[in-house]
Tab-separated table of C-alpha atoms in Angstrom:
chain	number	residue	atom	x	y	z
A	215	MET	CA	-58.305	-31.992	6.737
A	216	HIS	CA	-56.878	-34.897	4.741
A	217	ILE	CA	-60.260	-36.424	4.281
A	218	LYS	CA	-61.709	-33.169	3.123
A	219	LEU	CA	-58.935	-32.651	0.545
A	220	SER	CA	-59.163	-36.131	-0.836
A	221	THR	CA	-62.858	-35.689	-1.351
A	222	ARG	CA	-62.439	-32.311	-3.059
A	223	PHE	CA	-59.481	-33.104	-5.357
A	224	LYS	CA	-59.815	-35.748	-7.981
A	225	PRO	CA	-56.711	-37.979	-8.477
A	226	ARG	CA	-55.792	-36.368	-11.816
A	227	TYR	CA	-54.828	-33.099	-10.035
A	228	PHE	CA	-52.203	-34.711	-7.884
A	229	LEU	CA	-49.446	-35.064	-10.473
A	230	PRO	CA	-49.420	-31.420	-11.672
A	231	LEU	CA	-49.574	-30.256	-8.065
A	232	ALA	CA	-46.577	-32.372	-7.138
A	233	ILE	CA	-44.586	-30.969	-10.081
A	234	ALA	CA	-45.549	-27.426	-9.169
A	235	SER	CA	-44.375	-27.908	-5.598
A	236	ILE	CA	-41.013	-29.312	-6.792
A	237	LEU	CA	-40.554	-26.295	-9.061
A	238	LEU	CA	-41.442	-23.934	-6.242
A	239	SER	CA	-38.937	-25.467	-3.852
A	240	ALA	CA	-36.254	-25.364	-6.585
A	241	CYS	CA	-36.895	-21.636	-6.991
A	242	SER	CA	-36.626	-20.876	-3.312
A	243	THR	CA	-33.235	-22.556	-2.870
A	244	THR	CA	-31.580	-21.284	-6.077
A	245	PRO	CA	-32.051	-17.614	-6.962
A	246	GLN	CA	-32.870	-17.352	-10.647
A	247	ASN	CA	-31.934	-13.747	-11.219
A	248	ALA	CA	-28.894	-11.856	-12.363
A	249	TYR	CA	-28.532	-8.301	-11.086
A	250	ALA	CA	-26.752	-5.146	-12.191
A	251	TYR	CA	-25.530	-2.827	-9.418
A	252	ILE	CA	-25.446	0.792	-10.610
A	253	THR	CA	-23.756	3.514	-8.526
A	254	ASN	CA	-25.447	6.921	-8.678
A	255	GLN	CA	-22.791	9.496	-7.799
A	256	GLY	CA	-25.189	12.441	-7.528
A	257	GLU	CA	-27.656	10.949	-5.076
A	258	ASN	CA	-25.513	8.554	-3.035
A	259	THR	CA	-27.458	5.449	-4.005
A	260	VAL	CA	-27.139	2.141	-5.840
A	261	SER	CA	-29.906	1.104	-8.257
A	262	ILE	CA	-30.277	-2.683	-8.442
A	263	ILE	CA	-31.566	-3.931	-11.805
A	264	ASN	CA	-33.011	-7.407	-12.275
A	265	THR	CA	-31.609	-8.287	-15.712
A	266	ALA	CA	-34.462	-10.734	-16.380
A	267	THR	CA	-37.065	-7.959	-16.297
A	268	ASN	CA	-34.756	-4.935	-16.794
A	269	GLN	CA	-36.516	-3.227	-13.885
A	270	VAL	CA	-34.956	-1.476	-10.909
A	271	ILE	CA	-36.007	-3.701	-8.003
A	272	ASN	CA	-34.375	-1.715	-5.224
A	273	THR	CA	-32.524	1.550	-4.620
A	274	ILE	CA	-30.126	1.498	-1.682
A	275	LYS	CA	-28.618	4.456	0.160
A	276	VAL	CA	-24.812	4.090	0.336
A	277	GLY	CA	-21.904	6.466	1.143
A	278	LYS	CA	-21.110	9.787	-0.504
A	279	ALA	CA	-20.366	9.929	-4.269
A	280	PRO	CA	-20.349	6.183	-5.035
A	281	VAL	CA	-18.279	5.168	-8.087
A	282	GLY	CA	-16.829	1.646	-8.160
A	283	VAL	CA	-18.535	-1.735	-7.993
A	284	ALA	CA	-17.307	-5.304	-7.463
A	285	VAL	CA	-19.632	-8.299	-7.162
A	286	SER	CA	-19.219	-11.861	-5.928
A	287	ALA	CA	-21.717	-14.676	-6.446
A	288	LYS	CA	-19.844	-16.915	-4.025
A	289	LEU	CA	-19.766	-14.358	-1.217
A	290	GLN	CA	-23.226	-13.063	-2.183
A	291	ARG	CA	-21.880	-9.556	-1.879
A	292	ALA	CA	-21.679	-6.340	-3.881
A	293	TYR	CA	-18.977	-3.871	-2.816
A	294	ILE	CA	-19.408	-0.161	-3.560
A	295	SER	CA	-16.646	2.494	-3.303
A	296	ASN	CA	-17.731	5.882	-1.963
A	297	VAL	CA	-15.031	8.342	-2.930
A	298	GLU	CA	-16.193	11.307	-0.845
A	299	SER	CA	-17.225	9.544	2.371
A	300	GLN	CA	-14.049	7.458	2.005
A	301	ASP	CA	-15.606	4.094	2.674
A	302	ILE	CA	-16.882	0.867	1.085
A	303	SER	CA	-20.557	-0.124	1.317
A	304	ILE	CA	-21.301	-3.853	1.392
A	305	ILE	CA	-24.595	-5.136	-0.023
A	306	ASN	CA	-25.977	-8.628	0.592
A	307	THR	CA	-27.012	-9.774	-2.892
A	308	GLN	CA	-29.544	-12.287	-1.555
A	309	THR	CA	-31.589	-9.647	0.232
A	310	ASN	CA	-30.228	-6.675	-1.760
A	311	GLN	CA	-29.842	-4.681	1.438
A	312	LEU	CA	-26.880	-2.722	2.819
A	313	ILE	CA	-25.270	-4.805	5.557
A	314	ASP	CA	-21.943	-3.133	6.393
A	315	THR	CA	-19.576	-0.219	5.725
A	316	ILE	CA	-15.763	-0.387	5.771
A	317	LYS	CA	-13.877	2.833	6.469
A	318	ILE	CA	-10.938	3.466	4.104
A	319	LYS	CA	-8.072	5.859	4.645
A	320	GLY	CA	-8.059	7.632	1.286
A	321	SER	CA	-10.419	8.093	-1.650
A	322	PRO	CA	-11.586	4.737	-3.025
A	323	VAL	CA	-12.497	4.641	-6.733
A	324	GLY	CA	-11.752	1.379	-8.585
A	325	LEU	CA	-12.662	-1.969	-6.991
A	326	ALA	CA	-11.834	-5.554	-7.964
A	327	LEU	CA	-12.282	-8.931	-6.319
A	328	SER	CA	-9.823	-11.764	-6.683
A	329	PRO	CA	-11.391	-14.730	-8.531
A	330	ASP	CA	-10.995	-16.833	-5.352
A	331	ASN	CA	-13.060	-14.143	-3.567
A	332	LYS	CA	-10.528	-13.823	-0.752
A	333	MET	CA	-9.326	-10.304	-1.514
A	334	LEU	CA	-10.980	-7.028	-2.402
A	335	TYR	CA	-8.609	-4.569	-4.065
A	336	VAL	CA	-9.317	-0.852	-3.757
A	337	ALA	CA	-7.633	1.863	-5.815
A	338	ASP	CA	-7.006	4.980	-3.725
A	339	TRP	CA	-7.129	7.756	-6.299
A	340	PHE	CA	-5.472	10.505	-4.295
A	341	ASP	CA	-2.820	8.675	-2.322
A	342	ASN	CA	-1.575	6.637	-5.290
A	343	ARG	CA	-1.878	3.232	-3.679
A	344	VAL	CA	-3.886	0.055	-3.818
A	345	ILE	CA	-5.396	-1.355	-0.630
A	346	ALA	CA	-5.942	-5.112	-0.320
A	347	ILE	CA	-8.774	-6.077	2.019
A	348	ASN	CA	-9.409	-9.587	3.339
A	349	THR	CA	-13.069	-10.214	2.488
A	350	GLU	CA	-13.531	-12.533	5.481
A	351	LYS	CA	-11.908	-10.130	7.931
A	352	PRO	CA	-12.128	-6.646	6.421
A	353	ILE	CA	-10.117	-5.246	9.310
A	354	LEU	CA	-7.063	-6.874	7.711
A	355	MET	CA	-5.749	-4.423	5.151
A	356	GLN	CA	-2.450	-4.200	3.310
A	357	GLU	CA	-1.354	-1.588	0.824
A	358	VAL	CA	1.071	-1.015	-2.020
A	359	SER	CA	2.114	2.251	-3.652
A	360	VAL	CA	1.437	2.293	-7.378
A	361	GLY	CA	1.506	5.041	-10.023
A	362	ASP	CA	-0.311	8.385	-10.088
A	363	ALA	CA	-4.102	8.348	-9.820
A	364	PRO	CA	-4.820	4.599	-9.893
A	365	ALA	CA	-8.216	3.999	-11.473
A	366	GLY	CA	-9.320	0.674	-12.982
A	367	LEU	CA	-8.002	-2.599	-11.607
A	368	ILE	CA	-8.554	-6.274	-12.322
A	369	VAL	CA	-7.154	-9.648	-11.185
A	370	SER	CA	-6.019	-12.482	-13.499
A	371	PRO	CA	-8.192	-15.651	-13.452
A	372	ASP	CA	-5.394	-17.620	-11.716
A	373	ASN	CA	-5.347	-15.046	-8.850
A	374	GLN	CA	-1.656	-14.349	-9.495
A	375	TRP	CA	-1.642	-10.873	-10.985
A	376	LEU	CA	-3.375	-7.623	-10.193
A	377	TYR	CA	-3.398	-5.061	-13.002
A	378	VAL	CA	-3.804	-1.386	-12.082
A	379	ALA	CA	-4.316	1.478	-14.548
A	380	ASN	CA	-2.405	4.544	-13.352
A	381	ARG	CA	-4.168	7.373	-15.089
A	382	ASP	CA	-1.590	10.069	-14.552
A	383	SER	CA	1.481	7.856	-15.123
A	384	ASN	CA	0.111	6.451	-18.412
A	385	ASP	CA	0.960	2.905	-17.423
A	386	ILE	CA	-0.391	-0.314	-15.966
A	387	ALA	CA	1.256	-1.671	-12.834
A	388	VAL	CA	1.433	-5.477	-12.742
A	389	ILE	CA	1.331	-6.517	-9.098
A	390	GLU	CA	2.108	-9.988	-7.805
A	391	THR	CA	-0.799	-10.709	-5.456
A	392	ALA	CA	1.126	-13.131	-3.203
A	393	THR	CA	3.688	-10.488	-2.234
A	394	LEU	CA	1.698	-7.367	-3.147
A	395	SER	CA	4.726	-6.043	-5.002
A	396	ILE	CA	5.000	-4.462	-8.439
A	397	LYS	CA	6.755	-6.787	-10.886
A	398	LYS	CA	6.314	-4.817	-14.081
A	399	ARG	CA	4.977	-1.629	-15.614
A	400	ILE	CA	3.359	-1.610	-19.046
A	401	ASN	CA	3.294	1.726	-20.847
A	402	VAL	CA	-0.029	2.392	-22.525
A	403	GLY	CA	-1.783	5.386	-24.121
A	404	LYS	CA	-2.552	8.710	-22.465
A	405	HIS	CA	-4.720	8.591	-19.317
A	406	PRO	CA	-5.663	4.931	-18.914
A	407	PHE	CA	-8.864	4.651	-16.857
A	408	GLY	CA	-10.952	1.491	-17.304
A	409	LEU	CA	-9.393	-1.979	-17.560
A	410	ALA	CA	-10.899	-5.190	-18.887
A	411	LEU	CA	-9.554	-8.717	-18.946
A	412	SER	CA	-10.717	-11.527	-21.236
A	413	LYS	CA	-12.044	-14.730	-19.641
A	414	SER	CA	-8.784	-16.665	-20.171
A	415	GLY	CA	-6.751	-13.717	-18.895
A	416	ASN	CA	-4.795	-13.631	-22.173
A	417	LEU	CA	-6.040	-10.224	-23.302
A	418	LEU	CA	-5.930	-7.066	-21.207
A	419	ALA	CA	-7.622	-3.904	-22.476
A	420	SER	CA	-6.675	-0.446	-21.238
A	421	VAL	CA	-9.001	2.422	-22.140
A	422	ASN	CA	-6.913	5.556	-22.764
A	423	VAL	CA	-9.205	8.543	-22.200
A	424	GLN	CA	-7.161	11.415	-23.601
A	425	GLU	CA	-5.838	9.526	-26.602
A	426	ASP	CA	-9.233	8.140	-27.713
A	427	THR	CA	-7.747	4.649	-27.948
A	428	VAL	CA	-7.699	1.241	-26.309
A	429	SER	CA	-4.470	-0.695	-25.803
A	430	ILE	CA	-4.921	-4.445	-26.200
A	431	ILE	CA	-2.117	-6.254	-24.385
A	432	ASN	CA	-1.416	-9.929	-24.903
A	433	THR	CA	-0.452	-10.953	-21.355
A	434	LYS	CA	1.386	-14.065	-22.596
A	435	THR	CA	3.559	-12.468	-25.277
A	436	ASN	CA	3.532	-8.891	-23.904
A	437	THR	CA	2.752	-7.565	-27.357
A	438	GLN	CA	0.464	-4.589	-27.620
A	439	GLN	CA	-1.908	-3.135	-30.191
A	440	THR	CA	-3.514	0.283	-30.090
A	441	ILE	CA	-6.948	0.788	-31.609
A	442	LYS	CA	-8.716	4.093	-32.145
A	443	VAL	CA	-12.209	4.345	-30.644
A	444	GLY	CA	-14.583	7.300	-29.953
A	445	TYR	CA	-14.085	10.585	-28.130
A	446	HIS	CA	-12.926	10.292	-24.513
A	447	PRO	CA	-13.528	6.567	-23.975
A	448	TYR	CA	-13.825	5.382	-20.382
A	449	CYS	CA	-14.499	1.678	-19.840
A	450	ALA	CA	-14.539	-1.619	-21.739
A	451	ALA	CA	-15.789	-5.208	-21.527
A	452	PHE	CA	-14.833	-8.352	-23.472
A	453	SER	CA	-17.288	-10.807	-24.983
A	454	LEU	CA	-17.089	-14.308	-23.501
A	455	ASP	CA	-15.390	-15.688	-26.646
A	456	GLU	CA	-12.728	-12.911	-26.413
A	457	LYS	CA	-13.362	-11.861	-30.013
A	458	THR	CA	-15.161	-8.594	-29.328
A	459	LEU	CA	-14.554	-5.588	-27.093
A	460	TYR	CA	-17.253	-3.087	-26.101
A	461	VAL	CA	-16.003	0.418	-25.287
A	462	THR	CA	-17.967	3.381	-23.875
A	463	ASN	CA	-17.186	6.768	-25.425
A	464	THR	CA	-18.186	9.393	-22.857
A	465	GLN	CA	-18.234	12.398	-25.155
A	466	ASP	CA	-19.742	10.718	-28.200
A	467	ASP	CA	-22.640	9.197	-26.219
A	468	ASN	CA	-22.064	5.825	-27.838
A	469	VAL	CA	-20.450	2.402	-27.532
A	470	THR	CA	-17.856	1.132	-30.019
A	471	VAL	CA	-17.975	-2.585	-30.785
A	472	LEU	CA	-14.486	-3.694	-31.811
A	473	ASP	CA	-13.684	-6.859	-33.683
A	474	LEU	CA	-10.313	-7.797	-32.174
A	475	ALA	CA	-9.168	-9.951	-35.103
A	476	THR	CA	-9.406	-7.114	-37.622
A	477	GLN	CA	-9.042	-4.293	-35.038
A	478	LYS	CA	-11.966	-2.533	-36.669
A	479	ALA	CA	-15.218	-1.164	-35.300
A	480	ILE	CA	-18.041	-3.428	-36.445
A	481	ALA	CA	-20.774	-1.306	-34.867
A	482	THR	CA	-21.323	1.976	-33.072
A	483	ILE	CA	-24.363	2.021	-30.822
A	484	ASN	CA	-25.926	5.257	-29.592
A	485	VAL	CA	-26.669	5.073	-25.874
A	486	GLY	CA	-27.545	7.662	-23.205
A	487	SER	CA	-25.530	10.761	-22.428
A	488	THR	CA	-21.939	10.377	-21.116
A	489	PRO	CA	-21.732	6.566	-20.891
A	490	GLU	CA	-19.213	5.350	-18.303
A	491	GLY	CA	-19.342	1.834	-16.812
A	492	ILE	CA	-20.079	-1.218	-18.976
A	493	SER	CA	-20.604	-4.871	-17.990
A	494	LEU	CA	-21.933	-7.862	-19.882
A	495	ASP	CA	-24.576	-10.359	-18.852
A	496	HIS	CA	-23.106	-13.238	-20.867
A	497	ALA	CA	-26.024	-15.615	-20.240
A	498	LYS	CA	-28.546	-13.156	-21.663
A	499	GLN	CA	-26.133	-11.754	-24.281
A	500	ARG	CA	-26.568	-8.179	-23.199
A	501	ALA	CA	-24.344	-5.245	-22.364
A	502	TYR	CA	-25.370	-2.848	-19.590
A	503	VAL	CA	-24.083	0.715	-19.879
A	504	ALA	CA	-24.363	3.308	-17.089
A	505	ASN	CA	-25.006	6.813	-18.453
A	506	TRP	CA	-23.687	9.564	-16.165
A	507	GLY	CA	-25.263	12.402	-18.123
A	508	SER	CA	-28.782	11.067	-18.677
A	509	ASN	CA	-29.113	9.212	-15.334
A	510	ASP	CA	-30.009	5.871	-16.866
A	511	VAL	CA	-28.733	2.515	-18.096
A	512	SER	CA	-28.733	1.449	-21.750
A	513	VAL	CA	-29.216	-2.258	-22.453
A	514	ILE	CA	-27.607	-3.546	-25.664
A	515	ASP	CA	-28.380	-6.878	-27.321
A	516	THR	CA	-24.860	-8.161	-28.035
A	517	GLN	CA	-26.125	-10.571	-30.698
A	518	THR	CA	-27.526	-7.807	-32.877
A	519	ASN	CA	-25.529	-4.889	-31.392
A	520	LYS	CA	-28.746	-2.890	-31.107
A	521	LEU	CA	-30.123	-0.904	-28.203
A	522	LEU	CA	-32.750	-3.019	-26.453
A	523	THR	CA	-34.092	-0.680	-23.793
A	524	THR	CA	-33.205	2.154	-21.425
A	525	ILE	CA	-33.716	1.925	-17.660
A	526	LYS	CA	-34.035	5.050	-15.501
A	527	THR	CA	-31.633	4.846	-12.546
A	528	GLY	CA	-30.371	7.762	-10.402
A	529	ASP	CA	-28.466	11.034	-10.740
A	530	LYS	CA	-25.030	10.573	-12.374
A	531	SER	CA	-24.915	6.803	-12.896
A	532	ARG	CA	-21.322	5.547	-13.117
A	533	ALA	CA	-21.002	1.827	-12.279
A	534	PHE	CA	-17.224	1.651	-12.618
A	535	GLY	CA	-16.105	-1.994	-12.574
A	536	GLN	CA	-17.658	-5.429	-13.084
A	537	PHE	CA	-21.176	-4.659	-11.912
A	538	VAL	CA	-23.290	-7.535	-13.300
A	539	LEU	CA	-23.741	-10.391	-10.823
A	540	PRO	CA	-24.535	-13.519	-12.840
A	541	LYS	CA	-27.276	-15.960	-11.910
A	542	GLN	CA	-26.220	-17.689	-8.718
B	1429	MET	CA	-27.064	39.432	-13.888
B	1430	LYS	CA	-24.669	41.365	-11.661
B	1431	LYS	CA	-24.072	38.183	-9.714
B	1432	ILE	CA	-23.076	36.280	-12.851
B	1433	LEU	CA	-20.659	38.913	-14.000
B	1434	ALA	CA	-19.156	38.973	-10.521
B	1435	LEU	CA	-18.766	35.209	-10.611
B	1436	ILE	CA	-17.161	35.290	-14.039
B	1437	ALA	CA	-14.872	38.090	-12.893
B	1438	LEU	CA	-13.920	35.995	-9.864
B	1439	GLY	CA	-12.931	33.193	-12.185
B	1440	LEU	CA	-10.918	35.491	-14.391
B	1441	SER	CA	-8.878	36.733	-11.469
B	1442	ALA	CA	-7.366	33.249	-11.262
B	1443	SER	CA	-4.631	32.442	-13.745
B	1444	LEU	CA	-5.538	31.012	-17.126
B	1445	VAL	CA	-5.930	27.275	-17.020
B	1446	SER	CA	-5.223	24.832	-19.807
B	1447	PHE	CA	-8.142	22.471	-20.143
B	1448	THR	CA	-6.401	19.609	-21.827
B	1449	ALA	CA	-3.341	18.641	-19.851
B	1450	ALA	CA	-4.519	19.068	-16.274
B	1451	ALA	CA	-5.472	16.200	-14.013
B	1452	HIS	CA	-8.712	16.378	-12.082
B	1453	GLY	CA	-10.441	14.999	-9.018
B	1454	PRO	CA	-12.591	11.923	-9.177
B	1455	SER	CA	-16.089	13.400	-9.047
B	1456	PRO	CA	-17.261	15.154	-12.199
B	1457	LEU	CA	-19.870	17.881	-11.800
B	1458	LYS	CA	-23.019	18.355	-13.845
B	1459	VAL	CA	-25.372	21.254	-14.427
B	1460	ASP	CA	-28.571	20.264	-16.246
B	1461	LYS	CA	-31.104	23.027	-16.908
B	1462	SER	CA	-34.126	23.409	-19.145
B	1463	ILE	CA	-36.468	26.197	-20.192
B	1464	THR	CA	-39.743	26.322	-22.100
B	1465	ILE	CA	-39.926	28.884	-24.889
B	1466	LYS	CA	-43.077	29.891	-26.781
B	1467	ALA	CA	-41.597	29.854	-30.249
B	1468	ASP	CA	-41.100	27.810	-33.376
B	1469	PRO	CA	-38.461	25.043	-32.867
B	1470	ALA	CA	-36.661	26.064	-36.068
B	1471	LYS	CA	-36.269	29.630	-34.815
B	1472	VAL	CA	-34.833	28.563	-31.444
B	1473	TRP	CA	-32.526	25.978	-33.042
B	1474	ALA	CA	-31.265	28.627	-35.483
B	1475	LEU	CA	-30.254	30.789	-32.503
B	1476	VAL	CA	-28.584	27.895	-30.648
B	1477	LYS	CA	-26.647	26.480	-33.605
B	1478	ASP	CA	-25.345	29.888	-34.709
B	1479	PHE	CA	-22.000	29.228	-33.007
B	1480	GLY	CA	-20.511	32.587	-33.918
B	1481	ASN	CA	-23.351	34.712	-32.543
B	1482	MET	CA	-23.882	33.678	-28.919
B	1483	HIS	CA	-23.876	37.340	-27.845
B	1484	LYS	CA	-27.218	37.703	-29.653
B	1485	TRP	CA	-28.932	35.820	-26.844
B	1486	HIS	CA	-26.556	35.563	-23.860
B	1487	PRO	CA	-26.674	38.750	-21.747
B	1488	ALA	CA	-23.170	38.326	-20.241
B	1489	ILE	CA	-21.453	38.153	-23.638
B	1490	ALA	CA	-20.377	41.335	-25.421
B	1491	SER	CA	-19.127	39.773	-28.649
B	1492	THR	CA	-18.362	36.435	-30.321
B	1493	LYS	CA	-15.514	35.811	-32.741
B	1494	LEU	CA	-15.714	32.739	-34.971
B	1495	GLU	CA	-12.537	31.085	-36.266
B	1496	LYS	CA	-11.837	28.048	-38.436
B	1497	LYS	CA	-8.619	26.083	-37.954
B	1498	GLY	CA	-8.543	23.301	-40.492
B	1499	ASP	CA	-11.720	21.277	-39.946
B	1500	ASP	CA	-12.230	22.661	-36.450
B	1501	THR	CA	-14.455	25.594	-35.513
B	1502	PHE	CA	-13.716	27.786	-32.499
B	1503	ARG	CA	-15.383	30.817	-30.946
B	1504	THR	CA	-13.936	33.362	-28.582
B	1505	LEU	CA	-16.549	34.825	-26.273
B	1506	THR	CA	-15.667	38.249	-24.927
B	1507	LEU	CA	-17.614	38.892	-21.760
B	1508	LYS	CA	-19.045	42.272	-20.824
B	1509	ASP	CA	-16.497	42.524	-18.006
B	1510	GLY	CA	-13.641	41.929	-20.479
B	1511	GLY	CA	-12.855	38.256	-19.812
B	1512	THR	CA	-12.713	35.705	-22.615
B	1513	ILE	CA	-13.718	32.069	-23.075
B	1514	VAL	CA	-12.448	30.036	-26.035
B	1515	GLU	CA	-14.736	27.189	-27.081
B	1516	LYS	CA	-14.516	24.474	-29.724
B	1517	LEU	CA	-17.541	23.260	-31.674
B	1518	ARG	CA	-17.875	19.481	-31.537
B	1519	SER	CA	-21.048	19.051	-33.584
B	1520	ALA	CA	-24.260	20.774	-34.644
B	1521	ASP	CA	-26.820	18.130	-35.553
B	1522	ASP	CA	-29.873	19.513	-37.411
B	1523	ALA	CA	-31.829	16.244	-37.190
B	1524	ASP	CA	-31.591	16.090	-33.387
B	1525	MET	CA	-31.299	19.895	-32.985
B	1526	LYS	CA	-28.298	19.247	-30.764
B	1527	LEU	CA	-25.164	21.381	-30.366
B	1528	ARG	CA	-22.027	20.033	-28.656
B	1529	TYR	CA	-19.026	22.103	-27.653
B	1530	GLU	CA	-16.190	22.227	-25.142
B	1531	ILE	CA	-14.100	24.915	-23.462
B	1532	VAL	CA	-10.516	25.160	-24.679
B	1533	THR	CA	-9.351	27.939	-22.329
B	1534	SER	CA	-11.117	30.290	-19.941
B	1535	GLY	CA	-10.682	31.999	-16.617
B	1536	LEU	CA	-13.682	30.188	-15.159
B	1537	PRO	CA	-13.025	28.366	-11.864
B	1538	LEU	CA	-13.326	24.873	-13.408
B	1539	THR	CA	-11.627	22.399	-15.783
B	1540	ASP	CA	-12.427	19.838	-18.476
B	1541	TYR	CA	-15.717	21.422	-19.455
B	1542	ASN	CA	-17.910	20.026	-22.204
B	1543	ALA	CA	-21.578	20.684	-22.843
B	1544	PHE	CA	-24.528	20.214	-25.133
B	1545	MET	CA	-27.711	22.144	-25.898
B	1546	ILE	CA	-30.723	20.357	-27.340
B	1547	VAL	CA	-33.947	21.830	-28.700
B	1548	SER	CA	-37.058	19.634	-28.595
B	1549	LYS	CA	-40.838	19.925	-28.847
B	1550	GLY	CA	-42.473	21.261	-25.688
B	1551	ALA	CA	-45.394	19.776	-23.765
B	1552	ASN	CA	-47.905	22.100	-25.454
B	1553	ALA	CA	-48.402	23.259	-29.015
B	1554	GLY	CA	-46.303	26.284	-29.891
B	1555	GLU	CA	-43.743	25.525	-27.189
B	1556	VAL	CA	-40.187	24.227	-27.364
B	1557	ASN	CA	-37.960	22.893	-24.644
B	1558	VAL	CA	-34.277	23.780	-24.504
B	1559	GLN	CA	-32.004	21.632	-22.344
B	1560	TRP	CA	-28.434	22.720	-21.548
B	1561	VAL	CA	-26.113	20.220	-19.856
B	1562	GLY	CA	-22.511	20.866	-18.830
B	1563	ARG	CA	-19.934	18.419	-17.412
B	1564	PHE	CA	-16.789	19.661	-15.702
B	1565	TYR	CA	-14.529	19.373	-12.652
B	1566	ARG	CA	-13.598	21.828	-9.933
B	1567	LEU	CA	-10.321	23.698	-10.376
B	1568	TYR	CA	-8.448	22.049	-7.483
B	1569	LYS	CA	-7.401	18.524	-8.351
B	1570	LEU	CA	-5.973	17.214	-5.097
B	1571	ASN	CA	-7.223	16.062	-1.719
B	1572	PRO	CA	-8.888	18.397	0.777
B	1573	PRO	CA	-8.329	20.991	2.151
B	1574	ILE	CA	-9.527	22.700	-1.011
B	1575	PRO	CA	-8.452	26.344	-1.443
B	1576	ALA	CA	-11.278	28.899	-1.413
B	1577	GLY	CA	-12.658	29.578	-4.873
B	1578	GLN	CA	-11.456	26.261	-6.321
B	1579	ASP	CA	-14.075	23.930	-4.838
B	1580	ASP	CA	-17.099	22.152	-6.310
B	1581	GLU	CA	-19.500	24.844	-5.146
B	1582	THR	CA	-17.587	27.666	-6.856
B	1583	ALA	CA	-17.445	25.739	-10.128
B	1584	LEU	CA	-21.156	24.869	-9.937
B	1585	ASN	CA	-22.114	28.469	-9.094
B	1586	ALA	CA	-20.260	29.775	-12.136
B	1587	ILE	CA	-22.019	27.417	-14.554
B	1588	ASN	CA	-25.413	27.744	-12.858
B	1589	GLY	CA	-25.112	31.510	-13.284
B	1590	ILE	CA	-24.097	31.273	-16.935
B	1591	PHE	CA	-26.876	28.764	-17.763
B	1592	ASP	CA	-29.642	30.640	-15.882
B	1593	ALA	CA	-28.808	33.951	-17.531
B	1594	GLY	CA	-28.292	32.300	-20.917
B	1595	LEU	CA	-31.560	30.362	-20.950
B	1596	ALA	CA	-33.492	33.473	-19.835
B	1597	GLY	CA	-31.782	35.403	-22.631
B	1598	LEU	CA	-32.537	32.682	-25.176
B	1599	LYS	CA	-36.215	32.721	-24.152
B	1600	LYS	CA	-36.297	36.470	-24.593
B	1601	ALA	CA	-34.668	36.253	-28.024
B	1602	GLY	CA	-36.851	33.301	-29.067
B	1603	GLU	CA	-40.103	34.945	-28.021
B	1604	SER	CA	-39.306	38.387	-29.452
B	1605	SER	CA	-41.096	39.254	-32.683
B	1606	LYS	CA	-37.820	40.091	-34.423
């Protein structure tokens, strides 16, 4: 075999071949793709989008009426809340297959992972509580009563604080994660739903559905600003530099791009019908928007604030939460 | 037709519901229906955008009353069985041939209803497509057990009935020589 090869290949081929094999082995040990996990409420599935190609690479059957998403590169997991089957589906992000289901007492909607990946927080919409699940041993669950209809939730980068938007109490509960006790309530606009936190944790955005505003809270000084956006906004995401906020307006079918320094809209981008969840792929400078009404995902170039493409997903796409898993 | 009126009547027997203040369950409902009409797009769009004359094409509606309050436009639909639905116009976009509106009050067994109708070119020459999409929630906002007549199915049936009859009526009006 060796003899045959050495007679067939001239020496000048050896170097490129060696480089190619190094590149190949590098690819197989380090996945090069970022993925977006899109819940499709109407058909009980999750569409997985490869953000490099903007193609749906897999569609996975999950529980009934999936809404929320939380992703972890470290755990290589995507967690999906199924509000009607009252459980959490767990997807292995290496294989992009469903690997487990956790039963929840209640109706899970919002999901958030702690930055240390040890805890998964679940907002139980009907029973007005947040459930904390140990990601290593999901059987270990604790709970805390919060306000009425808890929706969006997010954990501070230092793991210390869990913020919960209580839609029907018009406030945000600030929960100390170590003790799982409420330390503060921040009044915001009417019907807060989605929450977003800037990378440093200094800015917290609450999207107030029935007031058509976002509240921007400075978590260090506790000062608050209210900015008008579109009709019935739902979710928001910060740019990496914390200067810009992207907000979905469900009943205007567009996304408002807010400049936080001037508190003015610098762009309004038409997307699909009834946009709900929004997450950014910072590396590729794109925003992904799940459109409930048109069953697709709009991809926005965040450098130009223009619509890049639209990806067909499944019936009633929601993707509530941080649903883009960065390159691992 | 009888079925739709019965469904609407069923809704009206429940008390009037305010559509702005009420909370709702976590899963919004959607009805998305389309019909192909052999007519000129401009003619069909003229029918759709005429917010104060829905009774001209919807068979369940006896009359439509148009009202302006400041910058806002409302219509009160009086149904053939006597019930009423008050709707607010959100926009009527001639370029996209798209009408958006929402329900302010009604006796229908649902809440937080908003909808759009869009007229577009059909697959073949001389045809237009009309798409009608509504988003709403069931009447009952809390955990199961859900009282009869306030569940997802009842809400969906009501809107399915209204859309089916309406699109058939719009086709009839669009294709008539009048």
